[in-house]
């Protein structure tokens, strides 16, 4: 089959790109390794920057988000029992939207279906060819039959473990990585959230995060050693540890309930340069990973999609290739700023195994600076709510 843009990966990046391109009259084929149900069962991001919200609206998937998403005008950082509120409106005039990645993905699948999108699920052995000449193509196996998609461009939206990034020759590709010596144990439970705003807790027992999906669905995380397994943590042990790390006034009112999902995610910072090679363009986790502390992963996927859509529209609709040529540079400039922010939030809020007394004092003074300085809160709020595209 033939298409303008072959999109590898049907996660949020791939689906949003396909949706925006199809709305502009540019044809796409999406090739996804997993089933639709599998993609929709992954519990991931919860916080959308205002730029992401705007882009989703532009893609025609804003209605349910507007009805069910929860705008947040601030968040709370804690240092043991001290609570520091970052007021987004006061600090930078923006806000974020709490609306789960699962819901974003579901909305995108529905919208894609309505547009008659070509999405191949359960695609195996995806391979990319002829990225440098003018006629790239992608092959894969679907329901046991070999398939070939001839296209003008390929978007690699297949996440960190995908095949697209590997198609950039190793003598061209540079990878920057930092692996953190802990993970996040996450629990989803059908209980009212502990607090109306998100709480990021620095505690001597380890980091904790109290988040939410809706008024009766809470999402909590605690920092755990990488050697821990989900089976090591009963629900009761999780709630006890979470409550020990949250400020007493929050913990005392926290409603416990059975976990409906429990998983451990490792934390890493990772960037691949370049983000484009010949006719291949990488988007989202395929090109970069951030630790979730800054709530940036999905939002960076969305900003990549913004730059790539703009560039492909300029090429296909106006015949101008300038934006395509600088896609990687535009996207990477924003990626590195989000890398810095996610790294600094992670460093400020977690307990590190080799942390010295000096390091602990540095964390404490950083939190104290946020408490006392409106300028410090402004920088955090600007980054958290999302830097301009
Ligand atoms: P995805 O979501 O990984 O989708 C990639 C898709 O590609 C498919 N795939 C392939 N398809 C075909 N052939 C292959 N060879 C393939 N290999 C893989 C996969 O099946 C998949 O469907 O990447 P994408 O689209 O770039 O989206 C990125 C986001 O999912 C990710 O950045 C966020 O979830 C990160 N993240 C958060 N981001 C935020 O902006 N705000 C948050 O609050 C936030 N919280 C989080 C997070 C990630 C977390 N985990 C699990 C690491 C919280 C957590 C705990
Ligand atoms: C979430 O609700 O899953 C979530 C929220 C904020 C983060 C990370 C994860 O920084």
Short mmCIF file of C-alpha atoms and ligand atoms in Angstrom, two decimals:
data_model
loop_
_atom_site.label_atom_id
_atom_site.label_comp_id
_atom_site.label_asym_id
_atom_site.label_seq_id
_atom_site.Cartn_x
_atom_site.Cartn_y
_atom_site.Cartn_z
CA UNK A 1 0.00 0.00 0.00
CA UNK A 2 1.02 3.65 -0.43
CA UNK A 3 0.75 6.61 1.94
CA UNK A 4 2.31 10.02 2.56
CA UNK A 5 3.55 9.23 6.07
CA UNK A 6 4.06 5.78 7.62
CA UNK A 7 3.81 6.04 11.40
CA UNK A 8 5.46 3.33 13.48
CA UNK A 9 3.80 3.07 16.92
CA UNK A 10 0.19 3.70 17.90
CA UNK A 11 0.79 5.25 21.32
CA UNK A 12 -0.15 8.87 22.02
CA UNK A 13 2.59 10.33 19.77
CA UNK A 14 1.72 8.17 16.74
CA UNK A 15 -2.03 8.58 17.08
CA UNK A 16 -1.89 12.36 17.62
CA UNK A 17 0.42 12.78 14.63
CA UNK A 18 -1.83 10.65 12.45
CA UNK A 19 -4.91 12.56 13.58
CA UNK A 20 -3.40 16.01 12.89
CA UNK A 21 -1.98 14.97 9.51
CA UNK A 22 -5.20 13.32 8.35
CA UNK A 23 -7.17 16.42 9.32
CA UNK A 24 -4.82 18.39 7.05
CA UNK A 25 -5.44 15.97 4.17
CA UNK A 26 -2.09 14.16 4.49
CA UNK A 27 -2.49 10.36 4.37
CA UNK A 28 -1.04 8.06 7.04
CA UNK A 29 -0.74 4.40 7.96
CA UNK A 30 -0.16 3.56 11.65
CA UNK A 31 1.68 0.33 12.47
CA UNK A 32 1.41 -0.79 16.11
CA UNK A 33 3.01 -3.87 17.65
CA UNK A 34 0.40 -4.40 20.38
CA UNK A 35 -3.38 -4.81 20.44
CA UNK A 36 -5.58 -1.76 21.01
CA UNK A 37 -6.67 -3.14 24.41
CA UNK A 38 -3.06 -3.58 25.46
CA UNK A 39 -2.20 0.02 24.53
CA UNK A 40 -5.27 1.24 26.45
CA UNK A 41 -4.40 -0.78 29.55
CA UNK A 42 -1.10 1.02 30.15
CA UNK A 43 -1.50 3.40 33.09
CA UNK A 44 0.90 6.25 32.54
CA UNK A 45 0.83 10.03 32.44
CA UNK A 46 -1.71 12.16 34.23
CA UNK A 47 -0.73 15.80 33.75
CA UNK A 48 -1.16 17.73 30.49
CA UNK A 49 0.50 21.09 29.82
CA UNK A 50 -1.69 23.81 28.34
CA UNK A 51 0.12 23.45 24.98
CA UNK A 52 -0.75 19.74 24.93
CA UNK A 53 -4.37 20.56 25.76
CA UNK A 54 -4.44 23.08 22.91
CA UNK A 55 -2.97 20.57 20.44
CA UNK A 56 -5.50 17.90 21.46
CA UNK A 57 -8.30 20.42 20.91
CA UNK A 58 -6.87 21.21 17.48
CA UNK A 59 -6.85 17.48 16.75
CA UNK A 60 -10.59 17.42 17.49
CA UNK A 61 -10.32 15.42 20.72
CA UNK A 62 -10.99 18.18 23.23
CA UNK A 63 -14.62 17.49 24.14
CA UNK A 64 -14.35 14.71 26.74
CA UNK A 65 -11.15 16.26 28.12
CA UNK A 66 -13.02 19.56 28.65
CA UNK A 67 -15.89 17.73 30.38
CA UNK A 68 -13.93 15.26 32.50
CA UNK A 69 -10.41 16.71 32.85
CA UNK A 70 -9.58 18.63 36.01
CA UNK A 71 -7.75 21.97 35.59
CA UNK A 72 -5.11 22.43 38.30
CA UNK A 73 -3.97 25.90 39.30
CA UNK A 74 -1.18 24.77 41.57
CA UNK A 75 0.72 21.85 43.09
CA UNK A 76 2.39 21.18 46.42
CA UNK A 77 5.96 20.23 47.23
CA UNK A 78 6.69 18.99 50.72
CA UNK A 79 9.82 18.75 52.80
CA UNK A 80 8.85 16.30 55.56
CA UNK A 81 5.85 18.11 57.12
CA UNK A 82 6.41 21.55 55.48
CA UNK A 83 4.05 22.16 52.57
CA UNK A 84 5.11 24.58 49.80
CA UNK A 85 2.38 25.55 47.35
CA UNK A 86 3.32 26.55 43.80
CA UNK A 87 0.49 28.74 42.52
CA UNK A 88 0.64 28.37 38.73
CA UNK A 89 -1.72 31.28 38.00
CA UNK A 90 0.13 33.68 40.27
CA UNK A 91 3.60 32.46 39.17
CA UNK A 92 3.20 32.21 35.40
CA UNK A 93 -0.46 32.78 34.49
CA UNK A 94 -0.92 29.20 33.27
CA UNK A 95 -2.47 25.96 34.50
CA UNK A 96 -2.28 22.23 33.76
CA UNK A 97 -5.00 19.67 33.09
CA UNK A 98 -5.25 16.39 34.96
CA UNK A 99 -6.54 13.91 32.37
CA UNK A 100 -5.06 10.43 32.06
CA UNK A 101 -2.98 9.24 29.11
CA UNK A 102 -5.36 6.26 28.87
CA UNK A 103 -8.24 8.67 28.20
CA UNK A 104 -6.19 10.73 25.72
CA UNK A 105 -5.32 7.54 23.84
CA UNK A 106 -8.93 6.32 23.87
CA UNK A 107 -10.16 9.69 22.52
CA UNK A 108 -7.52 9.57 19.78
CA UNK A 109 -8.48 6.01 18.78
CA UNK A 110 -12.15 7.05 18.56
CA UNK A 111 -11.31 10.13 16.49
CA UNK A 112 -9.04 8.13 14.21
CA UNK A 113 -11.78 5.56 13.68
CA UNK A 114 -14.21 8.36 12.76
CA UNK A 115 -11.73 9.61 10.12
CA UNK A 116 -11.34 6.09 8.71
CA UNK A 117 -7.67 5.85 9.72
CA UNK A 118 -5.60 2.84 8.66
CA UNK A 119 -4.22 1.39 11.88
CA UNK A 120 -2.60 -2.05 11.92
CA UNK A 121 -2.51 -3.58 15.41
CA UNK A 122 -0.51 -6.67 16.39
CA UNK A 123 2.03 -5.88 13.66
CA UNK A 124 5.14 -8.05 13.94
CA UNK A 125 8.70 -7.73 12.57
CA UNK A 126 8.39 -4.05 11.62
CA UNK A 127 11.40 -2.97 9.54
CA UNK A 128 12.38 0.35 7.88
CA UNK A 129 14.15 0.57 4.50
CA UNK A 130 15.72 3.15 2.17
CA UNK A 131 15.65 6.03 4.63
CA UNK A 132 18.07 8.14 2.68
CA UNK A 133 16.90 7.80 -0.92
CA UNK A 134 13.56 9.33 -1.95
CA UNK A 135 11.46 6.19 -1.62
CA UNK A 136 11.43 4.78 1.92
CA UNK A 137 9.23 1.85 2.87
CA UNK A 138 8.20 -0.15 5.90
CA UNK A 139 7.54 -3.88 6.03
CA UNK A 140 5.76 -5.92 8.71
CA UNK A 141 3.71 -9.03 9.24
CA UNK A 142 0.00 -8.76 9.99
CA UNK A 143 -2.21 -11.79 10.71
CA UNK A 144 0.56 -13.94 9.27
CA UNK A 145 0.68 -12.04 5.95
CA UNK A 146 3.65 -9.89 4.85
CA UNK A 147 2.81 -6.20 4.30
CA UNK A 148 4.71 -3.33 2.69
CA UNK A 149 3.96 0.40 3.02
CA UNK A 150 5.61 2.72 0.49
CA UNK A 151 5.70 6.29 1.73
CA UNK A 152 7.38 9.66 1.47
CA UNK A 153 8.27 9.95 5.15
CA UNK A 154 8.46 7.68 8.19
CA UNK A 155 7.61 8.87 11.71
CA UNK A 156 9.22 6.73 14.40
CA UNK A 157 6.74 6.96 17.30
CA UNK A 158 7.47 3.50 18.70
CA UNK A 159 8.66 4.39 22.19
CA UNK A 160 11.92 3.68 23.95
CA UNK A 161 12.06 -0.03 23.02
CA UNK A 162 11.01 0.48 19.38
CA UNK A 163 12.94 -0.24 16.18
CA UNK A 164 12.94 3.22 14.55
CA UNK A 165 15.77 4.76 16.52
CA UNK A 166 17.97 1.73 15.76
CA UNK A 167 17.58 2.52 12.04
CA UNK A 168 19.83 5.58 12.47
CA UNK A 169 23.39 4.31 11.84
CA UNK A 170 25.48 4.02 15.00
CA UNK A 171 28.22 6.27 13.60
CA UNK A 172 25.63 9.07 13.27
CA UNK A 173 23.60 8.44 16.42
CA UNK A 174 24.61 9.85 19.78
CA UNK A 175 22.82 8.77 22.93
CA UNK A 176 22.93 10.58 26.27
CA UNK A 177 21.72 8.68 29.28
CA UNK A 178 21.39 8.88 33.03
CA UNK A 179 19.88 5.94 34.91
CA UNK A 180 18.62 6.70 38.43
CA UNK A 181 19.29 4.22 41.25
CA UNK A 182 15.60 3.74 42.17
CA UNK A 183 12.16 3.19 40.65
CA UNK A 184 8.59 4.29 41.27
CA UNK A 185 6.04 1.86 42.62
CA UNK A 186 2.67 3.12 41.37
CA UNK A 187 -0.80 2.21 42.64
CA UNK A 188 -4.16 3.09 41.13
CA UNK A 189 -7.15 2.83 43.47
CA UNK A 190 -10.85 3.66 43.34
CA UNK A 191 -10.64 6.11 46.23
CA UNK A 192 -11.00 9.89 46.46
CA UNK A 193 -7.64 11.70 46.04
CA UNK A 194 -5.74 12.54 49.23
CA UNK A 195 -5.69 16.24 48.32
CA UNK A 196 -7.24 18.46 45.66
CA UNK A 197 -3.78 19.25 44.21
CA UNK A 198 -0.83 16.97 43.38
CA UNK A 199 1.65 16.53 46.23
CA UNK A 200 5.33 15.84 45.47
CA UNK A 201 6.90 14.76 48.76
CA UNK A 202 10.55 14.86 49.70
CA UNK A 203 10.88 12.65 52.77
CA UNK A 204 13.85 11.01 54.46
CA UNK A 205 12.19 7.59 53.86
CA UNK A 206 12.02 8.37 50.12
CA UNK A 207 9.98 10.32 47.57
CA UNK A 208 6.18 10.01 47.30
CA UNK A 209 3.62 11.47 44.90
CA UNK A 210 -0.11 11.81 45.48
CA UNK A 211 -1.88 12.24 42.14
CA UNK A 212 -5.28 11.47 40.72
CA UNK A 213 -7.33 10.72 37.63
CA UNK A 214 -10.79 11.84 38.75
CA UNK A 215 -12.72 12.52 41.99
CA UNK A 216 -12.94 8.79 42.71
CA UNK A 217 -9.71 7.50 41.19
CA UNK A 218 -6.37 8.14 42.85
CA UNK A 219 -2.85 7.52 41.57
CA UNK A 220 -0.01 7.27 44.08
CA UNK A 221 3.69 6.56 43.74
CA UNK A 222 6.52 5.85 46.15
CA UNK A 223 10.24 5.66 45.44
CA UNK A 224 11.53 2.08 45.86
CA UNK A 225 14.92 0.38 45.38
CA UNK A 226 15.39 -1.12 41.91
CA UNK A 227 15.69 -4.56 43.49
CA UNK A 228 12.09 -4.43 44.83
CA UNK A 229 9.39 -6.45 43.06
CA UNK A 230 5.67 -5.63 42.90
CA UNK A 231 4.99 -8.87 44.84
CA UNK A 232 7.10 -7.51 47.73
CA UNK A 233 4.46 -4.82 48.31
CA UNK A 234 1.07 -5.76 49.73
CA UNK A 235 -1.56 -3.03 49.49
CA UNK A 236 -1.31 -2.50 53.24
CA UNK A 237 2.48 -2.11 53.13
CA UNK A 238 2.10 0.40 50.27
CA UNK A 239 -0.48 2.53 52.10
CA UNK A 240 1.58 2.50 55.30
CA UNK A 241 4.71 3.61 53.47
CA UNK A 242 2.88 6.27 51.45
CA UNK A 243 1.29 7.71 54.60
CA UNK A 244 4.65 7.76 56.38
CA UNK A 245 6.08 9.94 53.59
CA UNK A 246 3.19 12.38 53.12
CA UNK A 247 2.68 15.28 55.57
CA UNK A 248 0.75 14.11 58.66
CA UNK A 249 -2.23 16.37 57.92
CA UNK A 250 -2.64 14.77 54.46
CA UNK A 251 -1.90 11.20 55.59
CA UNK A 252 -4.45 11.36 58.40
CA UNK A 253 -7.30 11.92 55.91
CA UNK A 254 -6.07 9.56 53.18
CA UNK A 255 -8.66 6.97 52.11
CA UNK A 256 -7.19 3.49 51.53
CA UNK A 257 -8.67 0.89 49.20
CA UNK A 258 -7.68 -2.12 47.11
CA UNK A 259 -5.16 -1.42 44.34
CA UNK A 260 -6.57 -1.91 40.84
CA UNK A 261 -3.13 -1.58 39.25
CA UNK A 262 0.32 -1.84 40.77
CA UNK A 263 3.59 -1.59 38.84
CA UNK A 264 7.21 -0.51 39.20
CA UNK A 265 8.79 1.84 36.64
CA UNK A 266 12.55 2.49 36.48
CA UNK A 267 13.62 6.13 36.12
CA UNK A 268 15.96 7.35 33.40
CA UNK A 269 16.91 10.44 31.41
CA UNK A 270 17.76 9.67 27.79
CA UNK A 271 18.21 11.70 24.60
CA UNK A 272 19.00 10.49 21.07
CA UNK A 273 20.61 12.90 18.63
CA UNK A 274 19.79 13.51 15.84
CA UNK A 275 16.00 13.13 15.91
CA UNK A 276 15.90 12.89 12.11
CA UNK A 277 17.83 10.85 9.60
CA UNK A 278 17.04 11.09 5.92
CA UNK A 279 13.30 10.51 5.66
CA UNK A 280 12.93 9.21 9.22
CA UNK A 281 11.70 11.52 12.01
CA UNK A 282 11.62 10.37 15.64
CA UNK A 283 8.87 11.56 18.01
CA UNK A 284 8.25 11.07 21.72
CA UNK A 285 9.77 8.27 23.81
CA UNK A 286 11.44 6.83 20.69
CA UNK A 287 13.86 9.76 20.91
CA UNK A 288 13.89 10.71 24.59
CA UNK A 289 12.89 9.58 28.07
CA UNK A 290 12.49 11.73 31.16
CA UNK A 291 11.98 10.60 34.75
CA UNK A 292 8.27 11.14 35.52
CA UNK A 293 8.95 13.62 38.35
CA UNK A 294 8.42 16.61 36.07
CA UNK A 295 5.34 15.12 34.29
CA UNK A 296 6.99 15.84 30.95
CA UNK A 297 7.08 12.58 28.91
CA UNK A 298 3.71 12.74 27.21
CA UNK A 299 3.96 16.50 26.91
CA UNK A 300 7.29 16.24 25.09
CA UNK A 301 5.76 13.66 22.76
CA UNK A 302 3.04 16.23 22.03
CA UNK A 303 5.51 19.07 21.37
CA UNK A 304 7.51 16.83 18.98
CA UNK A 305 4.24 16.07 17.17
CA UNK A 306 3.53 19.82 17.01
CA UNK A 307 6.90 20.52 15.30
CA UNK A 308 6.61 17.55 12.95
CA UNK A 309 3.01 18.29 11.94
CA UNK A 310 3.92 21.92 11.25
CA UNK A 311 6.88 20.82 9.13
CA UNK A 312 4.99 18.14 7.18
CA UNK A 313 2.10 20.52 6.53
CA UNK A 314 4.54 23.14 5.22
CA UNK A 315 6.05 20.49 2.93
CA UNK A 316 2.87 18.83 1.63
CA UNK A 317 0.58 21.85 1.53
CA UNK A 318 2.97 24.75 0.76
CA UNK A 319 5.90 22.94 -0.85
CA UNK A 320 8.37 24.36 1.67
CA UNK A 321 10.99 22.00 3.13
CA UNK A 322 12.68 24.43 5.55
CA UNK A 323 10.77 23.34 8.65
CA UNK A 324 11.33 19.66 7.88
CA UNK A 325 15.07 20.25 7.61
CA UNK A 326 15.15 21.82 11.06
CA UNK A 327 12.59 19.52 12.79
CA UNK A 328 15.25 17.81 14.92
CA UNK A 329 16.87 21.07 16.00
CA UNK A 330 13.51 22.65 16.94
CA UNK A 331 12.34 19.60 18.87
CA UNK A 332 15.68 18.99 20.62
CA UNK A 333 15.95 22.57 21.91
CA UNK A 334 12.73 22.03 23.88
CA UNK A 335 13.60 18.43 24.80
CA UNK A 336 16.84 19.44 26.53
CA UNK A 337 15.05 22.08 28.62
CA UNK A 338 12.51 19.49 29.77
CA UNK A 339 15.43 17.10 30.47
CA UNK A 340 16.97 19.69 32.76
CA UNK A 341 13.70 20.34 34.57
CA UNK A 342 12.88 16.64 35.06
CA UNK A 343 16.40 15.91 36.26
CA UNK A 344 16.35 18.85 38.72
CA UNK A 345 12.92 17.87 40.13
CA UNK A 346 14.14 14.26 40.49
CA UNK A 347 17.39 15.33 42.16
CA UNK A 348 15.62 17.72 44.53
CA UNK A 349 12.93 15.30 45.66
CA UNK A 350 14.42 11.77 45.89
CA UNK A 351 16.70 10.04 48.37
CA UNK A 352 19.85 8.77 46.62
CA UNK A 353 21.70 5.72 48.03
CA UNK A 354 25.06 7.53 48.12
CA UNK A 355 23.68 10.88 49.28
CA UNK A 356 25.97 12.79 51.68
CA UNK A 357 24.88 15.17 54.44
CA UNK A 358 25.98 17.97 52.11
CA UNK A 359 23.65 16.70 49.33
CA UNK A 360 20.77 16.52 51.81
CA UNK A 361 21.37 20.12 52.88
CA UNK A 362 21.38 21.18 49.21
CA UNK A 363 17.96 19.54 48.71
CA UNK A 364 16.60 21.18 51.81
CA UNK A 365 17.88 24.63 50.85
CA UNK A 366 16.43 24.26 47.34
CA UNK A 367 13.02 23.55 48.82
CA UNK A 368 13.48 26.42 51.30
CA UNK A 369 14.33 28.73 48.37
CA UNK A 370 11.08 27.74 46.67
CA UNK A 371 9.26 28.52 49.91
CA UNK A 372 10.78 31.98 50.22
CA UNK A 373 11.27 33.16 46.64
CA UNK A 374 8.51 34.05 44.21
CA UNK A 375 11.13 34.07 41.44
CA UNK A 376 12.11 30.46 42.21
CA UNK A 377 8.44 29.42 42.20
CA UNK A 378 7.97 31.24 38.87
CA UNK A 379 10.76 29.24 37.19
CA UNK A 380 9.33 25.97 38.50
CA UNK A 381 5.78 26.90 37.45
CA UNK A 382 6.86 27.97 33.94
CA UNK A 383 8.60 24.67 33.39
CA UNK A 384 5.89 22.53 34.98
CA UNK A 385 3.06 24.19 33.03
CA UNK A 386 5.13 23.92 29.85
CA UNK A 387 7.63 26.12 28.03
CA UNK A 388 6.35 27.72 24.82
CA UNK A 389 6.71 25.76 21.56
P1 LIG B 1 4.62 5.03 23.92
O1 LIG B 1 3.46 5.41 24.78
O2 LIG B 1 5.63 4.12 24.52
O3 LIG B 1 4.05 4.41 22.58
C1 LIG B 1 4.88 3.76 21.65
C2 LIG B 1 4.06 2.73 20.93
O4 LIG B 1 4.89 2.06 19.96
C3 LIG B 1 4.62 0.67 20.03
N1 LIG B 1 5.80 -0.06 19.54
C4 LIG B 1 5.90 -0.56 18.29
N2 LIG B 1 5.05 -0.54 17.27
C5 LIG B 1 5.45 -1.15 16.12
N3 LIG B 1 6.64 -1.78 16.00
C6 LIG B 1 7.52 -1.81 17.01
N4 LIG B 1 8.69 -2.43 16.87
C7 LIG B 1 7.16 -1.19 18.22
N5 LIG B 1 7.77 -1.02 19.41
C8 LIG B 1 6.94 -0.36 20.19
C9 LIG B 1 4.30 0.40 21.49
O5 LIG B 1 3.52 -0.78 21.66
C10 LIG B 1 3.52 1.66 21.86
O6 LIG B 1 2.13 1.52 21.69
O7 LIG B 1 5.41 6.31 23.40
P2 LIG B 1 4.87 7.78 22.94
O8 LIG B 1 3.71 7.64 22.03
O9 LIG B 1 6.08 8.51 22.54
O10 LIG B 1 4.27 8.41 24.30
C11 LIG B 1 5.13 8.73 25.37
C12 LIG B 1 4.39 8.60 26.71
O11 LIG B 1 3.74 7.34 26.75
C13 LIG B 1 5.33 8.74 27.90
O12 LIG B 1 6.29 9.73 27.66
C14 LIG B 1 4.58 9.11 29.21
O13 LIG B 1 3.73 8.08 29.61
C15 LIG B 1 5.56 9.43 30.33
N6 LIG B 1 4.90 9.72 31.61
C16 LIG B 1 4.34 10.95 31.86
N7 LIG B 1 4.34 11.91 30.92
C17 LIG B 1 3.73 13.11 31.15
O14 LIG B 1 3.75 13.99 30.27
N8 LIG B 1 3.09 13.40 32.33
C18 LIG B 1 3.02 12.49 33.34
O15 LIG B 1 2.38 12.76 34.35
C19 LIG B 1 3.69 11.22 33.14
N9 LIG B 1 3.67 10.28 34.08
C20 LIG B 1 4.88 8.74 32.61
C21 LIG B 1 4.25 9.05 33.86
C22 LIG B 1 5.45 7.48 32.43
C23 LIG B 1 5.44 6.56 33.45
N10 LIG B 1 6.03 5.30 33.21
C24 LIG B 1 5.31 4.10 33.20
C25 LIG B 1 7.38 5.28 32.74
C26 LIG B 1 4.22 8.14 34.89
C27 LIG B 1 4.83 6.90 34.70
C28 LIG B 1 4.83 5.93 35.86
C1 LIG B 2 0.38 10.61 37.38
O1 LIG B 2 -0.71 11.05 37.79
O2 LIG B 2 0.51 9.47 36.92
C2 LIG B 2 1.56 11.49 37.46
C3 LIG B 2 1.39 12.83 37.79
C4 LIG B 2 2.48 13.67 37.88
C5 LIG B 2 3.74 13.17 37.64
C6 LIG B 2 3.92 11.84 37.28
C7 LIG B 2 2.82 10.99 37.20
O3 LIG B 2 4.81 13.99 37.76
#
